[in-house]
Amino acid sequence: MDSLSRIALEWSNLMIEDHTIIISYPLVDHIDFIKFQSKEKFRGIKPHLARSTIQKLWACYKIATSKGKFATLKAFFELLIGTYKWQGLRIGNVHSSIRFNPFLCYPNNSNMPEADYIGFLAGNYLTPRLTKLDKSKGKVIASIHLNYDSVEKDPSPLMKEWFTQEFNILKTCNVPVFAESRRNMQVAERKGLKIVGLVPPGINFEEFKKRQTSSNAIINVMLFCTPKPQKGLRFGCEAIQSLRRKYSSRNTVKFISIGNVTEEFRGLFDENIGFCYGDDYSRALRRADIFVWPEIYSGFATPPLQAMASGSALCTTAIDGTEEYCIHMQNSMTCEPYDVDTMVNNISTLIDNRQLRSFVASGGLEVARRYTWPESVRRLKEIMRRESLVDSA
């Protein structure tokens, strides 16, 4: 959940100026928790993970169900031996005054600090436990980062079941909830969940800077890759496969993957960067003449904005977030999810038309500048202010 960790990081670094910030997080993240609770019982988890993740999750289960001191101690050390750290630490710099509060699996009165607010970005499955904490632990404000119409079409029964359960939990817990995109908000409200505000994320322009104009004749086409079904890996790679056939006789186009491309598709690319963070990530984006984002559904897709801020021409699906800031052939080239032919045509158009490529990149840079972290924090503070007035009324 790097995108949510980045939001927490950027908000915290700005709000620490006039607030005390404590980042609380479970040592077992919600993805592992999903796998642990699923009826599929670890089906599909790679064997090399079974020796670490499943054992640690079993330890988590024991600490949650056993009253024996030995079992508790054993579980605690099994988890700490692993590499469980807050993901934001690998994304960017964290202000030295920000405090961290890791807990094992569930928040409770003994492991949560006193606060005015508990604003959480991921882990809505924890909402019932958070609402049962002492009032001194803070007012709970939740958030949604998904289009729950799209979740119902997710090819993974496990993810569909999990996120449907999360949504129903939010509906019954009666806590303020904000959304990060208009479509997320509209879908949630139509399904009966009241949304108290809209807080889109922003871009760190000190990190994501415009690329230098290159005289290199080679055009770098970069595809974002991750195996999660909703990220559209197969769809994006099918587009790259068609493009490779089309431009096989030209040595002026280079296809690059960034993220986690599976072995099935690795050979499609001239270069596989892999997952990278911090300065390595922003430098990688600046290499892209054309950045391709094939996601099927989202909360608010920020990597396309990051690519825009880096000076890349964007080819993307029209999904939650991108449909709010993308205008076809003005600041991006857009298509519907799974529409391989249109995606191929969009990328080809930018490859073949340098003037349009430059025009789209300039338009993207302009729209990216509208999304700042100070504005995102201002919206968040306004929600907290309104909710405090509701409590005092």
PDB file of C-alpha atoms in Angstrom, residues 28-139:
ATOM      1  CA  VAL A  28       0.922  -7.486  10.216  1.00  0.00           C
ATOM      2  CA  ASP A  29      -0.372  -5.370   7.351  1.00  0.00           C
ATOM      3  CA  HIS A  30      -3.897  -5.698   6.013  1.00  0.00           C
ATOM      4  CA  ILE A  31      -2.911  -7.651   2.888  1.00  0.00           C
ATOM      5  CA  ASP A  32      -1.339 -10.387   5.011  1.00  0.00           C
ATOM      6  CA  PHE A  33      -4.318 -10.186   7.334  1.00  0.00           C
ATOM      7  CA  ILE A  34      -6.661 -10.786   4.396  1.00  0.00           C
ATOM      8  CA  LYS A  35      -4.715 -13.876   3.401  1.00  0.00           C
ATOM      9  CA  PHE A  36      -4.676 -15.056   6.983  1.00  0.00           C
ATOM     10  CA  GLN A  37      -8.429 -14.751   7.428  1.00  0.00           C
ATOM     11  CA  SER A  38      -9.456 -15.972   3.993  1.00  0.00           C
ATOM     12  CA  LYS A  39     -11.292 -19.232   3.500  1.00  0.00           C
ATOM     13  CA  GLU A  40      -8.746 -20.017   0.807  1.00  0.00           C
ATOM     14  CA  LYS A  41      -6.235 -20.667   3.600  1.00  0.00           C
ATOM     15  CA  PHE A  42      -3.116 -19.304   1.933  1.00  0.00           C
ATOM     16  CA  ARG A  43      -3.942 -20.720  -1.497  1.00  0.00           C
ATOM     17  CA  GLY A  44      -1.920 -18.858  -4.103  1.00  0.00           C
ATOM     18  CA  ILE A  45       0.742 -17.571  -1.699  1.00  0.00           C
ATOM     19  CA  LYS A  46       4.160 -18.377  -3.112  1.00  0.00           C
ATOM     20  CA  PRO A  47       6.026 -21.192  -1.325  1.00  0.00           C
ATOM     21  CA  HIS A  48       8.946 -18.943  -0.354  1.00  0.00           C
ATOM     22  CA  LEU A  49       6.520 -16.732   1.534  1.00  0.00           C
ATOM     23  CA  ALA A  50       5.001 -19.616   3.418  1.00  0.00           C
ATOM     24  CA  ARG A  51       8.100 -20.068   5.549  1.00  0.00           C
ATOM     25  CA  SER A  52       7.935 -16.476   6.764  1.00  0.00           C
ATOM     26  CA  THR A  53       4.595 -14.752   6.268  1.00  0.00           C
ATOM     27  CA  ILE A  54       2.338 -17.660   7.182  1.00  0.00           C
ATOM     28  CA  GLN A  55       4.383 -18.516  10.248  1.00  0.00           C
ATOM     29  CA  LYS A  56       4.225 -14.906  11.394  1.00  0.00           C
ATOM     30  CA  LEU A  57       0.511 -14.739  10.719  1.00  0.00           C
ATOM     31  CA  TRP A  58       0.031 -17.928  12.698  1.00  0.00           C
ATOM     32  CA  ALA A  59       1.913 -16.239  15.492  1.00  0.00           C
ATOM     33  CA  CYS A  60      -0.422 -13.285  15.140  1.00  0.00           C
ATOM     34  CA  TYR A  61      -3.389 -15.628  15.457  1.00  0.00           C
ATOM     35  CA  LYS A  62      -1.955 -17.193  18.589  1.00  0.00           C
ATOM     36  CA  ILE A  63      -1.331 -13.868  20.259  1.00  0.00           C
ATOM     37  CA  ALA A  64      -4.883 -12.829  19.481  1.00  0.00           C
ATOM     38  CA  THR A  65      -6.438 -16.016  20.857  1.00  0.00           C
ATOM     39  CA  SER A  66      -4.089 -17.348  23.510  1.00  0.00           C
ATOM     40  CA  LYS A  67      -3.798 -16.162  27.085  1.00  0.00           C
ATOM     41  CA  GLY A  68      -0.601 -18.092  27.636  1.00  0.00           C
ATOM     42  CA  LYS A  69       2.437 -15.918  28.290  1.00  0.00           C
ATOM     43  CA  PHE A  70       4.759 -18.259  26.404  1.00  0.00           C
ATOM     44  CA  ALA A  71       2.603 -18.142  23.251  1.00  0.00           C
ATOM     45  CA  THR A  72       2.403 -14.348  23.465  1.00  0.00           C
ATOM     46  CA  LEU A  73       6.155 -13.976  23.854  1.00  0.00           C
ATOM     47  CA  LYS A  74       6.851 -16.434  21.052  1.00  0.00           C
ATOM     48  CA  ALA A  75       4.498 -14.652  18.665  1.00  0.00           C
ATOM     49  CA  PHE A  76       5.941 -11.253  19.511  1.00  0.00           C
ATOM     50  CA  PHE A  77       9.496 -12.285  18.709  1.00  0.00           C
ATOM     51  CA  GLU A  78       8.515 -14.188  15.581  1.00  0.00           C
ATOM     52  CA  LEU A  79       7.015 -10.996  14.217  1.00  0.00           C
ATOM     53  CA  LEU A  80       9.877  -8.762  15.272  1.00  0.00           C
ATOM     54  CA  ILE A  81      12.456 -11.063  13.675  1.00  0.00           C
ATOM     55  CA  GLY A  82      10.854 -10.250  10.317  1.00  0.00           C
ATOM     56  CA  THR A  83      11.191  -7.058   8.313  1.00  0.00           C
ATOM     57  CA  TYR A  84       7.944  -5.394   9.339  1.00  0.00           C
ATOM     58  CA  LYS A  85       8.482  -1.652   9.162  1.00  0.00           C
ATOM     59  CA  TRP A  86       6.243   1.202   8.161  1.00  0.00           C
ATOM     60  CA  GLN A  87       6.387   1.406   4.369  1.00  0.00           C
ATOM     61  CA  GLY A  88       6.644   5.185   4.350  1.00  0.00           C
ATOM     62  CA  LEU A  89      10.215   4.934   5.639  1.00  0.00           C
ATOM     63  CA  ARG A  90      11.398   3.680   2.259  1.00  0.00           C
ATOM     64  CA  ILE A  91       9.432   6.243   0.257  1.00  0.00           C
ATOM     65  CA  GLY A  92      10.940   9.479   1.544  1.00  0.00           C
ATOM     66  CA  ASN A  93      12.300  11.440   4.464  1.00  0.00           C
ATOM     67  CA  VAL A  94      10.284  11.500   7.664  1.00  0.00           C
ATOM     68  CA  HIS A  95      10.397  14.529   9.975  1.00  0.00           C
ATOM     69  CA  SER A  96      12.413  13.730  13.081  1.00  0.00           C
ATOM     70  CA  SER A  97       9.575  14.832  15.410  1.00  0.00           C
ATOM     71  CA  ILE A  98       7.109  12.282  14.050  1.00  0.00           C
ATOM     72  CA  ARG A  99       6.618   9.363  16.424  1.00  0.00           C
ATOM     73  CA  PHE A 100       5.888   5.770  15.485  1.00  0.00           C
ATOM     74  CA  ASN A 101       3.597   3.400  17.312  1.00  0.00           C
ATOM     75  CA  PRO A 102       3.670  -0.135  15.889  1.00  0.00           C
ATOM     76  CA  PHE A 103       1.233  -2.655  17.331  1.00  0.00           C
ATOM     77  CA  LEU A 104       1.002  -6.330  16.622  1.00  0.00           C
ATOM     78  CA  CYS A 105      -2.340  -6.886  14.952  1.00  0.00           C
ATOM     79  CA  TYR A 106      -5.205  -5.065  16.675  1.00  0.00           C
ATOM     80  CA  PRO A 107      -5.356  -1.602  18.305  1.00  0.00           C
ATOM     81  CA  ASN A 108      -6.472  -1.503  21.933  1.00  0.00           C
ATOM     82  CA  ASN A 109      -6.367   0.853  24.893  1.00  0.00           C
ATOM     83  CA  SER A 110      -2.961  -0.401  25.985  1.00  0.00           C
ATOM     84  CA  ASN A 111      -1.164  -0.022  22.643  1.00  0.00           C
ATOM     85  CA  MET A 112      -2.748   3.164  21.293  1.00  0.00           C
ATOM     86  CA  PRO A 113      -1.590   6.622  22.468  1.00  0.00           C
ATOM     87  CA  GLU A 114      -3.853   9.458  23.583  1.00  0.00           C
ATOM     88  CA  ALA A 115      -4.790  11.803  20.755  1.00  0.00           C
ATOM     89  CA  ASP A 116      -7.420  14.239  19.512  1.00  0.00           C
ATOM     90  CA  TYR A 117      -8.036  12.343  16.289  1.00  0.00           C
ATOM     91  CA  ILE A 118      -7.424   8.898  14.858  1.00  0.00           C
ATOM     92  CA  GLY A 119      -7.424   9.415  11.111  1.00  0.00           C
ATOM     93  CA  PHE A 120      -6.691   6.199   9.278  1.00  0.00           C
ATOM     94  CA  LEU A 121      -6.042   5.507   5.616  1.00  0.00           C
ATOM     95  CA  ALA A 122      -6.009   1.716   5.427  1.00  0.00           C
ATOM     96  CA  GLY A 123      -7.414  -1.087   7.506  1.00  0.00           C
ATOM     97  CA  ASN A 124     -11.115  -0.262   7.723  1.00  0.00           C
ATOM     98  CA  TYR A 125     -11.528  -3.765   9.124  1.00  0.00           C
ATOM     99  CA  LEU A 126     -10.113  -2.255  12.338  1.00  0.00           C
ATOM    100  CA  THR A 127     -12.911   0.335  12.615  1.00  0.00           C
ATOM    101  CA  PRO A 128     -15.037  -1.557  15.177  1.00  0.00           C
ATOM    102  CA  ARG A 129     -12.035  -1.889  17.497  1.00  0.00           C
ATOM    103  CA  LEU A 130     -11.031   1.752  17.065  1.00  0.00           C
ATOM    104  CA  THR A 131     -14.536   2.977  17.926  1.00  0.00           C
ATOM    105  CA  LYS A 132     -14.429   0.968  21.169  1.00  0.00           C
ATOM    106  CA  LEU A 133     -11.265   2.692  22.415  1.00  0.00           C
ATOM    107  CA  ASP A 134     -11.448   5.186  25.273  1.00  0.00           C
ATOM    108  CA  LYS A 135     -12.422   8.686  24.146  1.00  0.00           C
ATOM    109  CA  SER A 136      -8.982   9.877  25.209  1.00  0.00           C
ATOM    110  CA  LYS A 137      -7.540   7.940  22.263  1.00  0.00           C
ATOM    111  CA  GLY A 138      -9.168  10.349  19.816  1.00  0.00           C
ATOM    112  CA  LYS A 139     -12.122  10.777  17.487  1.00  0.00           C
TER     113      LYS A 139
END
